[in-house]
Tab-separated table of C-alpha atoms in Angstrom:
chain	number	residue	atom	x	y	z
A	1	MET	CA	18.881	-12.421	-7.241
A	2	LYS	CA	19.455	-8.826	-8.310
A	3	LEU	CA	19.804	-6.012	-5.824
A	4	PHE	CA	17.332	-3.153	-6.063
A	5	PRO	CA	15.226	-4.706	-8.885
A	6	LYS	CA	12.880	-1.706	-8.957
A	7	LEU	CA	15.681	0.724	-9.709
A	8	LYS	CA	17.123	1.168	-13.165
A	9	GLY	CA	20.053	2.859	-14.806
A	10	PRO	CA	22.179	5.333	-12.837
A	11	ASN	CA	19.938	5.152	-9.752
A	12	ARG	CA	20.487	1.418	-9.455
A	13	THR	CA	24.232	1.800	-9.917
A	14	LEU	CA	24.351	4.512	-7.254
A	15	ALA	CA	22.350	2.402	-4.792
A	16	GLN	CA	24.649	-0.578	-5.334
A	17	THR	CA	27.733	1.594	-4.867
A	18	VAL	CA	26.420	3.060	-1.604
A	19	SER	CA	25.578	-0.447	-0.356
A	20	VAL	CA	29.095	-1.656	-1.074
A	21	VAL	CA	30.587	1.339	0.744
A	22	PHE	CA	28.463	0.682	3.849
A	23	LEU	CA	29.284	-3.040	3.718
A	24	MET	CA	33.017	-2.420	3.497
A	25	GLY	CA	32.819	0.156	6.298
A	26	GLY	CA	30.993	-2.326	8.509
A	27	LEU	CA	33.564	-5.026	7.826
A	28	ALA	CA	36.417	-2.622	8.584
A	29	TRP	CA	34.804	-1.631	11.899
A	30	ALA	CA	34.204	-5.274	12.880
A	31	SER	CA	37.717	-6.338	11.918
A	32	VAL	CA	39.312	-4.389	14.795
A	33	PRO	CA	37.598	-6.219	17.701
A	34	PHE	CA	37.774	-9.497	15.770
A	35	TYR	CA	41.518	-9.107	15.244
A	36	ASP	CA	41.994	-8.260	18.937
A	37	TRP	CA	39.997	-11.364	19.936
A	38	PHE	CA	41.925	-13.530	17.477
A	39	CYS	CA	45.275	-12.318	18.832
A	40	ARG	CA	44.280	-12.977	22.440
A	41	VAL	CA	43.011	-16.483	21.692
A	42	THR	CA	45.917	-17.584	19.524
A	43	GLY	CA	48.764	-15.421	20.795
A	44	PHE	CA	49.196	-14.123	17.238
A	45	GLY	CA	51.168	-10.883	17.077
A	46	GLY	CA	52.504	-11.366	20.594
A	47	ALA	CA	49.198	-10.843	22.412
A	48	THR	CA	49.167	-12.440	25.866
A	49	ASN	CA	46.581	-14.223	27.986
A	50	VAL	CA	44.943	-13.008	31.194
A	51	ALA	CA	44.644	-15.258	34.262
A	52	GLU	CA	43.020	-14.696	37.644
A	53	THR	CA	45.363	-17.038	39.531
A	54	GLY	CA	48.734	-18.680	39.045
A	55	SER	CA	49.415	-22.061	37.515
A	56	ASP	CA	48.716	-25.270	39.469
A	57	VAL	CA	51.689	-26.927	37.786
A	58	ILE	CA	55.278	-25.755	38.164
A	59	LEU	CA	58.002	-27.511	36.181
A	60	ASP	CA	61.680	-27.874	37.016
A	61	GLU	CA	62.514	-26.478	33.588
A	62	THR	CA	63.285	-22.743	33.582
A	63	ILE	CA	62.788	-19.962	31.064
A	64	LYS	CA	64.230	-16.443	30.808
A	65	VAL	CA	61.934	-13.433	30.675
A	66	ARG	CA	63.344	-10.127	29.481
A	67	PHE	CA	61.669	-6.758	30.036
A	68	ASP	CA	61.643	-3.903	27.563
A	69	ALA	CA	60.230	-0.356	27.852
A	70	SER	CA	59.694	2.386	25.298
A	71	LEU	CA	57.681	5.578	24.789
A	72	GLU	CA	55.683	6.954	21.909
A	73	ARG	CA	57.309	9.970	20.270
A	74	ASP	CA	55.457	12.726	22.171
A	75	MET	CA	55.164	10.955	25.530
A	76	PRO	CA	57.118	13.094	28.060
A	77	TRP	CA	57.504	10.450	30.792
A	78	THR	CA	60.589	8.423	31.555
A	79	PHE	CA	59.849	4.714	31.653
A	80	LYS	CA	62.054	1.696	32.377
A	81	PRO	CA	61.957	-1.807	33.884
A	82	GLU	CA	63.362	-2.300	37.390
A	83	VAL	CA	65.285	-5.351	36.168
A	84	ARG	CA	66.113	-6.257	32.600
A	85	GLU	CA	65.852	-10.017	32.908
A	86	MET	CA	64.821	-12.803	35.274
A	87	GLU	CA	64.857	-16.567	35.097
A	88	ILE	CA	61.872	-18.454	36.522
A	89	ARG	CA	60.534	-21.973	36.448
A	90	ILE	CA	57.841	-22.639	33.867
A	91	GLY	CA	54.488	-22.329	35.676
A	92	GLU	CA	55.991	-20.276	38.525
A	93	THR	CA	54.463	-16.854	39.190
A	94	GLY	CA	56.890	-14.031	38.496
A	95	LEU	CA	56.652	-10.429	39.678
A	96	ALA	CA	58.375	-7.554	37.874
A	97	PHE	CA	58.161	-3.778	38.225
A	98	TYR	CA	58.365	-0.926	35.755
A	99	GLU	CA	59.226	2.614	36.851
A	100	ALA	CA	57.452	5.619	35.334
A	101	HIS	CA	58.213	9.269	36.086
A	102	ASN	CA	56.487	12.485	35.029
A	103	PRO	CA	59.129	15.260	34.873
A	104	LEU	CA	56.670	17.996	33.889
A	105	ASP	CA	54.779	20.418	36.124
A	106	VAL	CA	51.373	19.281	34.831
A	107	PRO	CA	49.528	15.951	35.195
A	108	ILE	CA	50.048	13.517	32.332
A	109	ALA	CA	47.863	10.496	31.547
A	110	GLY	CA	49.155	7.455	29.716
A	111	GLN	CA	48.280	3.923	28.745
A	112	ALA	CA	50.516	1.057	27.750
A	113	ALA	CA	50.408	-1.181	24.727
A	114	TYR	CA	52.248	-4.483	25.051
A	115	ASN	CA	53.334	-7.664	23.347
A	116	VAL	CA	55.725	-10.556	23.779
A	117	THR	CA	58.302	-11.990	21.425
A	118	PRO	CA	58.752	-14.461	19.940
A	119	TYR	CA	55.118	-14.207	18.857
A	120	GLU	CA	54.440	-17.927	19.287
A	121	ALA	CA	55.038	-17.481	23.033
A	122	GLY	CA	52.077	-15.112	23.374
A	123	ALA	CA	49.568	-17.942	23.738
A	124	PHE	CA	51.530	-19.283	26.732
A	125	PHE	CA	52.316	-16.026	28.551
A	126	ASP	CA	49.644	-15.377	31.195
A	127	LYS	CA	49.407	-12.066	33.050
A	128	ILE	CA	47.661	-12.053	36.436
A	129	GLU	CA	48.110	-8.360	37.228
A	130	CYS	CA	49.218	-5.659	34.827
A	131	PHE	CA	49.277	-1.867	34.720
A	132	CYS	CA	48.437	-1.998	31.013
A	133	PHE	CA	44.797	-2.806	31.779
A	134	THR	CA	44.023	0.714	33.054
A	135	GLU	CA	44.968	4.306	32.291
A	136	GLN	CA	47.712	5.783	34.432
A	137	VAL	CA	47.800	9.384	35.633
A	138	LEU	CA	51.025	10.818	37.065
A	139	MET	CA	51.020	14.087	38.936
A	140	PRO	CA	53.791	16.675	38.372
A	141	GLY	CA	57.126	15.172	39.395
A	142	GLU	CA	55.504	11.888	40.453
A	143	THR	CA	57.325	8.553	40.179
A	144	VAL	CA	55.516	5.219	40.465
A	145	MET	CA	56.512	1.565	40.447
A	146	MET	CA	53.999	-0.457	38.431
A	147	PRO	CA	53.804	-4.239	38.918
A	148	VAL	CA	53.196	-6.992	36.419
A	149	SER	CA	52.494	-10.492	37.741
A	150	PHE	CA	52.722	-13.377	35.268
A	151	PHE	CA	53.568	-17.002	34.579
A	152	VAL	CA	54.499	-19.090	31.561
A	153	ASP	CA	51.970	-21.840	30.892
A	154	PRO	CA	53.556	-25.319	31.245
A	155	ALA	CA	51.764	-26.305	28.038
A	156	ILE	CA	54.515	-24.461	26.165
A	157	VAL	CA	56.865	-27.449	26.541
A	158	ASP	CA	54.470	-29.655	24.554
A	159	ASP	CA	53.759	-27.155	21.793
A	160	ARG	CA	55.318	-27.856	18.405
A	161	GLU	CA	56.933	-24.398	18.223
A	162	GLY	CA	56.780	-23.285	21.848
A	163	GLN	CA	59.041	-26.075	23.077
A	164	TYR	CA	61.978	-24.369	21.371
A	165	VAL	CA	61.402	-21.016	23.111
A	166	HIS	CA	63.943	-20.433	25.891
A	167	THR	CA	63.688	-16.637	26.221
A	168	ILE	CA	60.569	-14.442	26.155
A	169	THR	CA	60.707	-10.653	25.892
A	170	LEU	CA	57.834	-8.681	27.411
A	171	SER	CA	57.618	-5.207	25.870
A	172	TYR	CA	55.565	-2.190	26.911
A	173	THR	CA	55.143	1.089	25.060
A	174	PHE	CA	53.488	3.996	26.871
A	175	TYR	CA	51.560	6.579	24.875
A	176	GLN	CA	49.883	9.756	26.076
A	177	ILE	CA	46.098	9.911	26.364
A	178	ASP	CA	43.634	12.630	27.342
A	179	LEU	CA	43.371	13.370	31.043
A	180	PRO	CA	40.217	12.063	32.750
A	181	GLU	CA	37.668	14.801	33.372
A	182	GLU	CA	38.096	14.648	37.146
A	183	GLU	CA	41.845	15.202	36.806
A	184	ILE	CA	41.270	18.188	34.528
A	185	GLN	CA	38.912	19.750	37.054
A	186	ALA	CA	41.327	19.076	39.918
A	187	SER	CA	44.191	20.743	38.062
A	188	LEU	CA	42.051	23.827	37.391
A	189	ALA	CA	40.689	24.109	40.940
A	190	PRO	CA	42.317	26.665	43.271
A	191	GLN	CA	44.745	25.154	45.746
A	192	ALA	CA	43.427	24.625	49.264
A	193	LEU	CA	44.574	27.272	51.720
A	194	THR	CA	46.829	26.256	54.588
A	195	PRO	CA	45.948	27.431	58.138
A	196	ALA	CA	48.821	29.943	57.938
A	197	SER	CA	47.424	31.364	54.693
A	198	GLN	CA	43.943	31.623	56.211
A	199	ASP	CA	45.337	33.498	59.242
A	200	ALA	CA	47.188	35.888	56.949
A	201	ILE	CA	44.004	36.624	55.020
A	202	GLN	CA	42.029	37.217	58.230
A	203	ASN	CA	44.727	39.537	59.635
A	204	ASN	CA	44.534	41.635	56.485
């Protein structure tokens, strides 16, 4: 079946070219959410799983989890894990903290991208609570401790490749994002007057 049978010559060629461009654009747009879904389902590329509760099974076998922190080039925060490594039983819920600090005198918003290595461990690394799920806004000079709660799925010991994983590295990279509108308005609003300031104004 020919496309655009009623068109001939250059008009038909142009119509076919435009159709191909729109088709390729649509495929490119759809590939982003599809790739994200694929990574989360398979653990490909170090994507992790999300769980609402901890594991019902806890093994005697242990595994090491290392924590890594980095910043995108223009991100002005400081960012580091509270501890660099912990050893937990497979299936046991672990709790780690990352420290972020805004050294500037203006609010800065950020969001974290993450992955685990080796990549085959991603399908077995389940996060219960994580600061990477939401944007973070730090006020001038503010320091926060951000938790991540997780466990390693016991199914890893039966996986053809996962059974050879003895150390998992959880990495976060913070990048700067636009401030939420409410934070922009708050930073532009005049500071509230203290009672002493109000008295001074009245006395004048």
